[in-house]
XYZ file of C-alpha atoms in Angstrom:
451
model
C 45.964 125.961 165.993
C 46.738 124.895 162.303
C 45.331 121.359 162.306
C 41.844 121.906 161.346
C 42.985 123.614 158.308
C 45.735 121.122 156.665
C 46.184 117.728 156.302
C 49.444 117.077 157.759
C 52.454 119.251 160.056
C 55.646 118.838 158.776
C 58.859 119.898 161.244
C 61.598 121.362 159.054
C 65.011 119.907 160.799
C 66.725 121.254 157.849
C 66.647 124.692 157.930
C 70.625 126.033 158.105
C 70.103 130.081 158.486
C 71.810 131.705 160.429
C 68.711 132.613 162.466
C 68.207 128.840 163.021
C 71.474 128.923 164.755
C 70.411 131.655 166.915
C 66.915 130.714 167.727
C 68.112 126.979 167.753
C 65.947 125.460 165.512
C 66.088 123.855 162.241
C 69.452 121.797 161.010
C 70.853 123.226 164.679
C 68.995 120.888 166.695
C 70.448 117.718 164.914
C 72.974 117.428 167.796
C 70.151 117.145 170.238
C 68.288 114.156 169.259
C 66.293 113.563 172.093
C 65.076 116.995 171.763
C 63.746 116.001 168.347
C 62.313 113.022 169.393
C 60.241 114.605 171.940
C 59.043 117.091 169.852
C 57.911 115.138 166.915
C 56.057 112.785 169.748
C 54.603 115.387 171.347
C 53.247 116.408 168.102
C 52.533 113.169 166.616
C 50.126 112.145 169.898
C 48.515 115.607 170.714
C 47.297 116.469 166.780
C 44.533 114.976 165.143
C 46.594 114.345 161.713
C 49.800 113.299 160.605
C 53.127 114.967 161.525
C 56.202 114.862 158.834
C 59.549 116.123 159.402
C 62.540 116.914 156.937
C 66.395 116.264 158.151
C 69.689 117.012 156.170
C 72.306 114.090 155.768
C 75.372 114.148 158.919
C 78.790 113.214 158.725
C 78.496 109.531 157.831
C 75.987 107.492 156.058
C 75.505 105.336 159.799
C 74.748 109.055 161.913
C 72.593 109.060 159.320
C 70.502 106.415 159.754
C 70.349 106.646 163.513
C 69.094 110.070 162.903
C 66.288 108.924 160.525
C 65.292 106.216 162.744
C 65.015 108.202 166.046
C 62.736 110.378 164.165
C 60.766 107.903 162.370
C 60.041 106.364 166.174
C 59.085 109.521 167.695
C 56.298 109.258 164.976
C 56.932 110.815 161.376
C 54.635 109.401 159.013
C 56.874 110.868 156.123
C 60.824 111.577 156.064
C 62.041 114.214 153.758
C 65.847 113.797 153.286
C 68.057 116.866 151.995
C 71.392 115.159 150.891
C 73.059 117.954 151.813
C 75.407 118.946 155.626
C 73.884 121.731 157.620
C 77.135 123.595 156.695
C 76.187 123.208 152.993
C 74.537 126.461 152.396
C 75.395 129.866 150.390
C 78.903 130.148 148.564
C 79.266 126.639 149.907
C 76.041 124.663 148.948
C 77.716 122.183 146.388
C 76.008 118.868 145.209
C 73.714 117.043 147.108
C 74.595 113.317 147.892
C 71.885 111.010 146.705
C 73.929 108.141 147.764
C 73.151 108.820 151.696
C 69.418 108.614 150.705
C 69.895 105.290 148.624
C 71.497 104.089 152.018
C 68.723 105.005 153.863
C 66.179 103.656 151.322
C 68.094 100.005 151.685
C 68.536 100.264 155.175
C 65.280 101.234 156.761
C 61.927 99.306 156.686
C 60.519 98.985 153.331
C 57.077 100.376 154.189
C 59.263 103.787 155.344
C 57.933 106.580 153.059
C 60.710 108.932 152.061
C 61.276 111.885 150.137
C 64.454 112.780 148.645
C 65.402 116.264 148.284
C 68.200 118.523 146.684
C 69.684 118.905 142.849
C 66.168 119.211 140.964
C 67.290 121.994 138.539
C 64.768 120.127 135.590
C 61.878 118.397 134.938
C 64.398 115.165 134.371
C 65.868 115.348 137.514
C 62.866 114.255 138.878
C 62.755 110.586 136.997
C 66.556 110.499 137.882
C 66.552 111.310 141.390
C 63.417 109.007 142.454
C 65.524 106.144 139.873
C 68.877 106.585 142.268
C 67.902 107.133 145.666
C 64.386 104.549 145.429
C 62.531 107.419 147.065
C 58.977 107.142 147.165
C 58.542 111.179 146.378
C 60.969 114.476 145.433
C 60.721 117.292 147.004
C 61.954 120.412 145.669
C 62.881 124.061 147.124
C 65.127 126.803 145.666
C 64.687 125.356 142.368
C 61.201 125.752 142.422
C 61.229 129.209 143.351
C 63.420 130.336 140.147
C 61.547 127.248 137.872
C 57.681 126.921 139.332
C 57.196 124.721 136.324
C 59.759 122.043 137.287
C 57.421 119.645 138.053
C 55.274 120.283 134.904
C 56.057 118.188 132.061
C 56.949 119.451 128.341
C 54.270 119.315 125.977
C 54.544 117.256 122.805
C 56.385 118.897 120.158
C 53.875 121.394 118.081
C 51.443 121.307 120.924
C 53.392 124.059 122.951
C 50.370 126.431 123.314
C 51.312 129.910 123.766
C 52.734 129.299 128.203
C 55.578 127.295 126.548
C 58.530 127.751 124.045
C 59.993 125.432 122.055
C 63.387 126.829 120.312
C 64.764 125.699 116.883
C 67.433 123.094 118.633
C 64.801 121.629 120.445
C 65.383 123.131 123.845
C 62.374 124.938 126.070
C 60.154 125.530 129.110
C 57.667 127.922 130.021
C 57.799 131.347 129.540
C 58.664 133.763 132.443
C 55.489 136.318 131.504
C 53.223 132.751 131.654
C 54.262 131.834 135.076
C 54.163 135.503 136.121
C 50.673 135.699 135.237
C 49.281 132.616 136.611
C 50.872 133.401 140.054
C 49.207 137.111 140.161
C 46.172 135.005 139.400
C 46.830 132.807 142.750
C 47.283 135.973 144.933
C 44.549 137.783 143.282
C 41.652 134.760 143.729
C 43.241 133.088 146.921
C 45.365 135.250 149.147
C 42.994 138.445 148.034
C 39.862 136.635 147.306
C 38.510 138.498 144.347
C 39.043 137.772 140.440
C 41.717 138.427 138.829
C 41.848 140.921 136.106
C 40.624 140.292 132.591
C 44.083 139.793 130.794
C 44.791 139.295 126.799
C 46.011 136.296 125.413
C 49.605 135.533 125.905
C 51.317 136.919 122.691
C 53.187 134.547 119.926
C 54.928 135.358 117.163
C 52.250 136.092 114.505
C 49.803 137.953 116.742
C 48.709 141.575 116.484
C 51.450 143.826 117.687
C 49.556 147.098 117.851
C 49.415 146.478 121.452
C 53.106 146.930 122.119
C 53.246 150.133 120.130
C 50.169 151.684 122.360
C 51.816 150.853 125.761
C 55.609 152.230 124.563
C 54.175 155.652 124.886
C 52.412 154.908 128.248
C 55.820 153.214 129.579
C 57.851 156.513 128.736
C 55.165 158.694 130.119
C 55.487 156.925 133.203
C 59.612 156.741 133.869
C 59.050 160.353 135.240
C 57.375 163.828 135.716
C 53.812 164.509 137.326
C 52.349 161.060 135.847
C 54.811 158.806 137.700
C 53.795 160.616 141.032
C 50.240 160.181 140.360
C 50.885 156.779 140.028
C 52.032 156.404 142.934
C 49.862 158.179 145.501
C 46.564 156.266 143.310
C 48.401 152.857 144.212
C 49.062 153.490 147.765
C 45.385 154.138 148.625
C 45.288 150.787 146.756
C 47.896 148.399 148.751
C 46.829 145.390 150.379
C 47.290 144.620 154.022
C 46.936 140.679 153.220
C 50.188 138.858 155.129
C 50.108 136.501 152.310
C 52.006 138.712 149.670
C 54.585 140.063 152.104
C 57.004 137.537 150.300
C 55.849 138.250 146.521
C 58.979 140.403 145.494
C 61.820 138.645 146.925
C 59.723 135.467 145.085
C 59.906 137.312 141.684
C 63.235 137.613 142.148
C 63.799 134.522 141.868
C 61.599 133.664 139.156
C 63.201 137.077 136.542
C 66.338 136.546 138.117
C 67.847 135.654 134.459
C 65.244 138.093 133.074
C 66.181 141.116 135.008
C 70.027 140.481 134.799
C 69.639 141.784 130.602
C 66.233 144.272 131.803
C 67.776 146.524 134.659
C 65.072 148.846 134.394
C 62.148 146.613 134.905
C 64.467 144.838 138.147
C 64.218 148.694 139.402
C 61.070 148.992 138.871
C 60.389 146.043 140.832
C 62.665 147.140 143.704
C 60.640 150.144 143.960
C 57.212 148.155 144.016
C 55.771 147.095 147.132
C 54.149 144.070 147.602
C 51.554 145.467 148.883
C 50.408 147.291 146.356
C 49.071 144.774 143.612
C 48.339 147.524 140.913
C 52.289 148.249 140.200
C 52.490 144.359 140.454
C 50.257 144.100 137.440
C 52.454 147.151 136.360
C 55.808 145.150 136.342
C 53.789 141.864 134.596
C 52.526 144.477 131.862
C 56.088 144.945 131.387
C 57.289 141.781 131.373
C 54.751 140.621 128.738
C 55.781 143.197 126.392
C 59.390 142.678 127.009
C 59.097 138.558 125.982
C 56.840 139.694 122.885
C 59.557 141.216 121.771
C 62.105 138.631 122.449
C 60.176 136.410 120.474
C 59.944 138.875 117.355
C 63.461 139.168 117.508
C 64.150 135.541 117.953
C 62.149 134.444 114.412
C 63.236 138.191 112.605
C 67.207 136.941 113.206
C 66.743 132.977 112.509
C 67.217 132.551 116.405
C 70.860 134.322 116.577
C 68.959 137.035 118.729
C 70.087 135.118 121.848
C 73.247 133.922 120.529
C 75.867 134.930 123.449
C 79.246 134.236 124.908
C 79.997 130.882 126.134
C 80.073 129.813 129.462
C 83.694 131.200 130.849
C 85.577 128.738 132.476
C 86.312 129.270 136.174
C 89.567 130.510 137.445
C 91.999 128.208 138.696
C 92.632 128.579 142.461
C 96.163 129.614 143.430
C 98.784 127.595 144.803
C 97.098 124.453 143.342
C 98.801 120.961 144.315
C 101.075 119.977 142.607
C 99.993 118.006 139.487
C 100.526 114.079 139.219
C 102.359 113.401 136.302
C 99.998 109.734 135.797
C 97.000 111.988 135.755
C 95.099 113.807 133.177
C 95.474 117.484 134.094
C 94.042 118.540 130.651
C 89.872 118.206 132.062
C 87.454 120.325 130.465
C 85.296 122.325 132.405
C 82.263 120.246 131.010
C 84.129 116.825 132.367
C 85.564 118.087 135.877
C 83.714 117.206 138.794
C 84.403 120.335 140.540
C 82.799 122.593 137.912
C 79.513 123.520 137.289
C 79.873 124.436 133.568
C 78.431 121.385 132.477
C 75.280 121.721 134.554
C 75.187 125.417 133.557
C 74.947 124.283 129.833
C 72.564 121.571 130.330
C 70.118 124.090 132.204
C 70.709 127.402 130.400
C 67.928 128.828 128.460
C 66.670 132.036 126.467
C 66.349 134.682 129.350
C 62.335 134.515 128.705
C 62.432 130.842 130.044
C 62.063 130.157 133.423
C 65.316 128.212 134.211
C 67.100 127.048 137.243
C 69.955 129.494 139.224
C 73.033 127.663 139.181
C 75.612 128.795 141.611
C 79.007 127.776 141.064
C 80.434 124.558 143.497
C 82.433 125.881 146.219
C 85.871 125.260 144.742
C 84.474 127.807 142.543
C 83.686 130.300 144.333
C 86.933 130.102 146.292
C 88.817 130.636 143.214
C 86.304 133.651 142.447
C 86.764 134.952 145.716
C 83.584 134.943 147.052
C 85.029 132.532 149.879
C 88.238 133.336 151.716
C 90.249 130.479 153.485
C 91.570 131.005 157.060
C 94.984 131.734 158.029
C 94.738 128.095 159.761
C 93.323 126.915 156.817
C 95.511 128.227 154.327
C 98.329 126.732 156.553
C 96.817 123.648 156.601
C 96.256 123.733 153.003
C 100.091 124.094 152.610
C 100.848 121.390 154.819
C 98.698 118.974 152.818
C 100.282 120.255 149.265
C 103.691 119.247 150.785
C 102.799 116.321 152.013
C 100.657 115.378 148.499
C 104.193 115.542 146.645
C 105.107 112.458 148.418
C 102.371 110.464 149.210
C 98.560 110.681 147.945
C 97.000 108.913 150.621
C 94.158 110.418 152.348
C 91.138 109.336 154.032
C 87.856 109.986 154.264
C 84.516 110.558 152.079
C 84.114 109.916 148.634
C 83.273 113.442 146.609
C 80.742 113.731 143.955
C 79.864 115.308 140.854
C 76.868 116.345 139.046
C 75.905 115.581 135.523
C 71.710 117.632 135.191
C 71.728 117.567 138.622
C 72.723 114.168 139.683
C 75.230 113.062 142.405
C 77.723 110.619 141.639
C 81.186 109.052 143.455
C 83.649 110.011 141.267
C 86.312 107.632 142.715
C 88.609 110.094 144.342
C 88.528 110.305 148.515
C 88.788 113.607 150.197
C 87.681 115.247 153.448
C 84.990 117.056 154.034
C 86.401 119.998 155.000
C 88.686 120.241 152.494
C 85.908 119.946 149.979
C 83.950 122.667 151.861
C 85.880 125.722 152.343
C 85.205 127.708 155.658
C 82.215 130.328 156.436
C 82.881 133.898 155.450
C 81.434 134.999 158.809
C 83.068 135.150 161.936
C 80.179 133.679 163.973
C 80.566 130.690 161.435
C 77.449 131.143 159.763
C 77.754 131.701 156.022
C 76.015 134.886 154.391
C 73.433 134.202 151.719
C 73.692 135.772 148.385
C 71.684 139.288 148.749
C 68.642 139.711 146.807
C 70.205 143.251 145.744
C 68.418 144.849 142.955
C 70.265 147.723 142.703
C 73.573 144.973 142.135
C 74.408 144.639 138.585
C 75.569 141.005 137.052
C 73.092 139.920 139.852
C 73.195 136.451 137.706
C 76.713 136.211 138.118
C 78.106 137.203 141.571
C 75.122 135.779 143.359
C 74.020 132.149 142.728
C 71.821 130.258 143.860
C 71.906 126.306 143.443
C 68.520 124.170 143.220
C-alpha cells in the first residue's frame, strides 16, 4: 500500500501511549519478541524496500541487546534506539540513558547502522549525543516539535538574516514567526498544493513600522461585534478537507508553547481556530509576526532588559526526605544536582520569540510538585527504605544519571529503578500526558514536556 511512495517502512516499537497498551502495539509488544520478529520478517521479505524499526532500552543493558539483535535478524536495515523504559513517559519521562546505546554500539556488529534517540533539546546535543553513544545518526521527536530548527545550525555571528536572533550575550535561534511561516508555506504548497500567499519580509529592528500601526485597528475590530462573525462564516466556506492538517494546531502548540504562555489572547485565538480553515491560520501568523516585531522594538528601546525576568525557582524539596549523611554534601545547588532540571532549563531558555525546547521537570520533581502521587504501598515502602538508610546505605541496582544540555551521565550513586521512577497516576497504570489545554493558564509551567 505505502511502498511505492517512500523509500523505506519503519515499525515504531517505541510508542508508550496508553492506546498502545490497549491496542497492543508499540513499546507493549517488547515482551513478545517473537511477535516482533515475525512481523519485521514478514515485512522485510514481502516489500520491495527497506524496513526500519525503533525500540526503547529494557531493564538491563544484556535484555537489551537480545532485543536489538532479534530484531536486527528478523531484517531491520536500521535500528533506532530511544534510551528511555516504556514506563518513561509524561510526569515520569526523566533522562534518557545514552550509555545503553554505547553498549549496544560496542556490542553489536560494526556494520549495524543505529540511531540514537532521546535528550536533543539543542543544536549541540546533536555533536554530543552521536560523540557518546558512536551512533551512526540522531533522531529526534518532541524536541523537534517545540524547536523545528534543532537540526539547523547557527549562522555566523552578523550573518543572522532576519529568520534568526542573535541577543547581546550571545545567545539565539530562530524566531517563532520564521518557523511559523515557513511551515504554513509547507501545508500551503504540499499538503494543499497551491502557492502560498505573497507575505512581507520578516520585520527587524530598523524596518518600517507603519505596518503594525495599520493592523492594531484591524486586530481590535476583530476581538468582537458583527466583523468577528463575518469572519467567521467567510472562513468556514473556506476550510480545507485535506487529512494532512488535521494535526496543525496541537503542532503549534508546541512550537508557541513559550510564546503563548506571556500572549493568552493569541493561544485563544488559536484554540478557537480550526485547522481546517487555513485563512484564520494565516490570521494567528499575522499575529504572531506583529507580536515578535514588537518584542524586538522593545528589546533594543530597553538595552535588552525587556526580557529580563525572575530566575529559575528552585524545586520544592519532597517531604519526609532520608535522612541526610553527615559525610555528604547536602548543600547542592539546583544547577549541580542530578535530580534537577534547573541547569538544563538555563542552558536552553530563551527570549519567548525563540523557538526553544519544553523542558519538563525530572520526576523527583514533579513528585515534590505534586503532579505525581506515590502509592500507599509505595509510600510504605518508601518508609521502610528511609529506616533502613539510617543504618546501612547499601543498595543495589542501576546506576542513575544526570543531564548537563541534554546529556546522560552515571553519576556514581546506585539506585533502583523504581525508586527513581515514581508510580503512574492512573489506575490502569498508564500515565496521563500533559493536556494540550489552551484555556490552562501557566501552560509552561504545570505541563512539561521533555525533548
Amino acid at each position: 500500500m505505502v511502498a511505492p511512495y517512500c523509500d523505506a517502512v519503519d515499525l515504531n516499537l517505541g510508542c508508550p501511549q496508553g492506546i498502545a497498551r490497549k491496542g497492543h502495539y508499540g513499546a507493549f509488544l517488547q515482551e513478545d519478541q517473537e511477535l516482533i520478529y515475525k512481523l519485521i520478517n514478514n515485512l522485510h521479505k514481502n516489500l520491495p524496500i527497506p524496513v526500519t524499526a525503533k525500540i526503547r532500552i529494557l531493564e538491563t543493558k544484556e535484555d537489551t541487546l537480545a532485543y536489538a539483535k532479534n530484531v536486527l535478524s528478523a531484517g531491520a536495515s536500521i535500528l533506532t534506539v530511544h534510551g528511555r523504559r516504556r514506563e518513561q513517559k509524561g510526569h515520569l519521562t526523566g533522562v534518557a540513558d545514552w550509555g545503553y546505546i554505547r553498549y549496544l554500539r560496542e556490542n553489536l556488529p560494526k556494520e549495524t547502522v543505529i540511531f540514537a534517540n532521546g535528550n536533543i533539546l539543542q543544536y549541540g546535543d546533536i555533536e554530543k549525543c552521536l560523540e557518546v553513544t558512536g551512533a551512526d545518526a540522531v533522531m529526534s521527536a518532541e524536541g523537534n516539535l517545540s524547536d523545528p530548527s534543532v537540526f539547523a545550525a547557527p549562522p555566523p555571528v552578523g550573518k543572522e538574516g532576519r529568520e534568526y536572533w542573535r541577543g547581546r550575550d550571545g545567545k539565539g535561534g530562530y524566531r517563532v514567526d520564521a518557523v511559523f511561516r515557513r511551515y504554513m508555506d509547507i501545508l500551503h504548497k504540499y499538503a494543499l498544493e497551491h502557492e502560498p500567499p505573497k507575505r512581507r519580509s520578516l520585520f527587524i529592528v530598523g524596518d518600517d513600522e507603519s505596518w503594525l500601526h495599520d493592523t492594531e485597528a484591524r486586530d481590535g475590530d476583530h476581538e468582537e461585534g458583527p466583523v468577528r462573525k463575518k469572519l467567521k462564516q467567510d472562513s468556514a466556506n473556506k476550510r480545507s478537507t485535506s487529512p494532512n492538517i488535521v494535526a496543525v494546531r496541537p503542532h503549534l502548540f508546541h512550537l508557541l508553547r513559550h510564546f503563548i504562555s506571556r500572549h493568552t489572547d493569541i493561544r485563544d485565538t488559536l484554540a478557537r481556530t480550526s485547522p481546517s480553515d487555513m485563512d484564520g491560520m494565516e490570521k494567528v501568523l499575522e499575529m504572531v509576526e506583529k507580536r515578535v516585531a514588537q518584542g524586538l522594538i522593545d528589546y533594543e528601546r530597553t538595552d535588552g532588559k525587556s526580557i529580563e525576568e525572575e530566575p529559575v525557582p528552585k524545586p520544592k524539596s519532597q517531604d519526609k526526605e532520608p535522612p541526610k549523611d553527615e559525610g555528604a554534601n547536602n548543600d547542592i545547588e539546583p544547577e549541580d544536582d542530578p535530580d534537577s532540571s534547573v541547569a538544563t532549563v538555563k542552558a536552553c531558555k530563551r527570549p519567548w520569540w525563540i523557538a526553544q525546547p519544553i523542558i519538563r521537570p525530572l520526576p523527583k520533581e514533579a513528585l515534590a510538585k505534586g503532579s505525581i502521587k506515590l502509592s500507599k504501598k509505595d509510600k510504605k515502602k518508601q518508609a521502610q527504605e528511609q529506616a533502613a538508610t539510617s543504618t546501612t546505605s547499601s543498595t543495589v541496582a542501576i546506576p542513575t544519571t544526570e543531564t548537563v544540555n541534554g546529556k546522560a551521565e552515571g553519576n556514581g550513586h546506585t539506585q533502583k529503578v523504581e525508586d527513581e521512577l515514581p508510580i503512574s497516576d492512573e489506575k490502569d497504570g498508564s500515565v496521563s500526558e500533559p493536556p494540550i489545554d489552551p484555556m490552562a493558564p501557566g501552560l509552561t509551567k504545570d505541563a512539561l514536556v521533555s525533548g
